[in-house]
Structure formats: structure tokens, C-alpha cells
């Protein structure tokens, strides 16, 4: 499987060639927002730990696993959107998004 950076580069190329770089930037900003949320959570948990609150490692693991799954789903949805854009007008293609992508 492609590493994340290579995958992002590939998505950017595909969207830029189709004049839809705005979709790539929107996804990039959304992923950054998820990363920012994770960082805010880390800081909050650090403050909690310093004040004596017990941090449950298993819950933290689930939290960060869930955020990673959300990020993966965002990227996957963009990949499906790109496929629909690339097959626009192809009568033999079954769209992923029946309501369209534009």
C-alpha cells in the first residue's frame, strides 16, 4: 500500500490536472483540523495528568485510533470523488455518488 505522503501527492496531481485543486486543499485543511483537534486533546490530557487526574491509556488509544479512521475515511472519500470526476460522461461507469460530484 502507498504511504500517506505518496498518496497525498497522487491525489493532488490527479485533482490539479482536472482543475479541481480546490477539493484537494479542502481535504488538506480538513485533515489539519483533525490533527489540531488531536493536539488540543493531548494538551488537555497533559493538563489533566498534571493535576492528578488518572488518564486511561486504553481510552486514549481508542480516541486516536478513531481520529486516524476519520482521516482515512476523508482521504478515501476524496479518492472516490476523483474516480467519479475522471469518469464524468462515461455511460458504462457506475458512480460512487449518485448526487454527483460537481
Coordinates of C-alpha atoms in Angstrom, one line a residue:
X1 CA 0.0 0.0 0.0
X2 CA 1.1 3.5 -0.8
X3 CA 2.5 5.6 2.1
X4 CA 0.4 8.7 3.1
X5 CA 2.7 11.3 1.5
X6 CA 2.8 9.5 -1.8
X7 CA -1.0 9.0 -1.7
X8 CA -1.5 12.7 -1.0
X9 CA 0.9 13.7 -3.8
X10 CA -1.0 11.4 -6.2
X11 CA -4.4 12.9 -5.2
X12 CA -3.1 16.4 -5.6
X13 CA -1.7 15.6 -9.1
X14 CA -5.0 14.0 -10.2
X15 CA -7.1 16.9 -8.9
X16 CA -4.8 19.6 -10.3
X17 CA -4.8 18.0 -13.7
X18 CA -8.6 18.2 -13.6
X19 CA -8.7 21.8 -12.4
X20 CA -10.1 20.7 -9.0
X21 CA -7.2 21.6 -6.8
X22 CA -9.7 23.3 -4.5
X23 CA -11.0 19.9 -3.5
X24 CA -7.5 18.8 -2.5
X25 CA -7.0 21.9 -0.5
X26 CA -10.3 21.4 1.3
X27 CA -9.3 17.9 2.2
X28 CA -5.9 19.0 3.4
X29 CA -7.5 21.7 5.6
X30 CA -10.0 19.2 7.0
X31 CA -7.2 16.7 7.8
X32 CA -5.3 19.6 9.5
X33 CA -8.4 20.4 11.6
X34 CA -8.5 16.8 12.8
X35 CA -4.8 17.0 13.6
X36 CA -5.4 20.2 15.5
X37 CA -8.2 18.5 17.5
X38 CA -5.8 15.7 18.4
X39 CA -3.2 18.2 19.6
X40 CA -5.8 20.1 21.7
X41 CA -6.8 16.8 23.2
X42 CA -3.1 15.9 24.0
X43 CA -2.6 19.3 25.7
X44 CA -5.8 18.9 27.7
X45 CA -4.9 15.4 28.8
X46 CA -1.4 16.6 29.8
X47 CA -3.0 19.3 32.0
X48 CA -5.4 16.7 33.5
X49 CA -2.5 14.4 34.3
X50 CA -0.5 17.2 35.9
X51 CA -3.5 18.0 38.1
X52 CA -3.6 14.4 39.2
X53 CA -6.4 13.0 37.0
X54 CA -5.7 9.4 36.0
X55 CA -5.5 9.0 32.3
X56 CA -6.8 5.7 30.9
X57 CA -4.4 4.6 28.2
X58 CA -7.0 2.3 26.5
X59 CA -9.4 5.2 26.1
X60 CA -6.7 7.4 24.7
X61 CA -5.7 4.6 22.2
X62 CA -9.4 4.3 21.1
X63 CA -9.6 8.1 20.7
X64 CA -6.5 8.4 18.5
X65 CA -7.4 5.2 16.5
X66 CA -10.8 6.8 15.8
X67 CA -9.3 10.0 14.6
X68 CA -7.0 8.1 12.3
X69 CA -10.0 6.2 10.9
X70 CA -11.8 9.5 10.3
X71 CA -8.8 10.8 8.4
X72 CA -8.6 7.6 6.4
X73 CA -12.3 7.9 5.5
X74 CA -11.8 11.6 4.4
X75 CA -9.0 10.6 2.0
X76 CA -10.9 7.5 0.8
X77 CA -14.0 9.7 0.0
X78 CA -11.8 12.1 -2.0
X79 CA -10.4 9.1 -3.9
X80 CA -14.0 8.0 -4.8
X81 CA -14.8 11.6 -5.7
X82 CA -11.8 11.8 -8.1
X83 CA -12.9 8.5 -9.7
X84 CA -16.3 9.9 -10.4
X85 CA -14.8 13.1 -11.8
X86 CA -12.4 11.1 -14.0
X87 CA -15.3 9.1 -15.4
X88 CA -17.7 12.0 -15.9
X89 CA -19.7 11.4 -19.1
X90 CA -18.8 7.6 -19.2
X91 CA -22.2 5.9 -19.6
X92 CA -20.7 2.5 -18.6
X93 CA -19.4 3.7 -15.3
X94 CA -21.3 3.3 -12.0
X95 CA -21.0 6.4 -9.9
X96 CA -20.0 6.3 -6.3
X97 CA -22.1 9.4 -5.5
X98 CA -25.5 9.3 -7.2
X99 CA -26.0 13.0 -6.4
X100 CA -22.9 14.0 -8.4
X101 CA -19.5 15.5 -7.5
X102 CA -19.8 19.0 -9.0

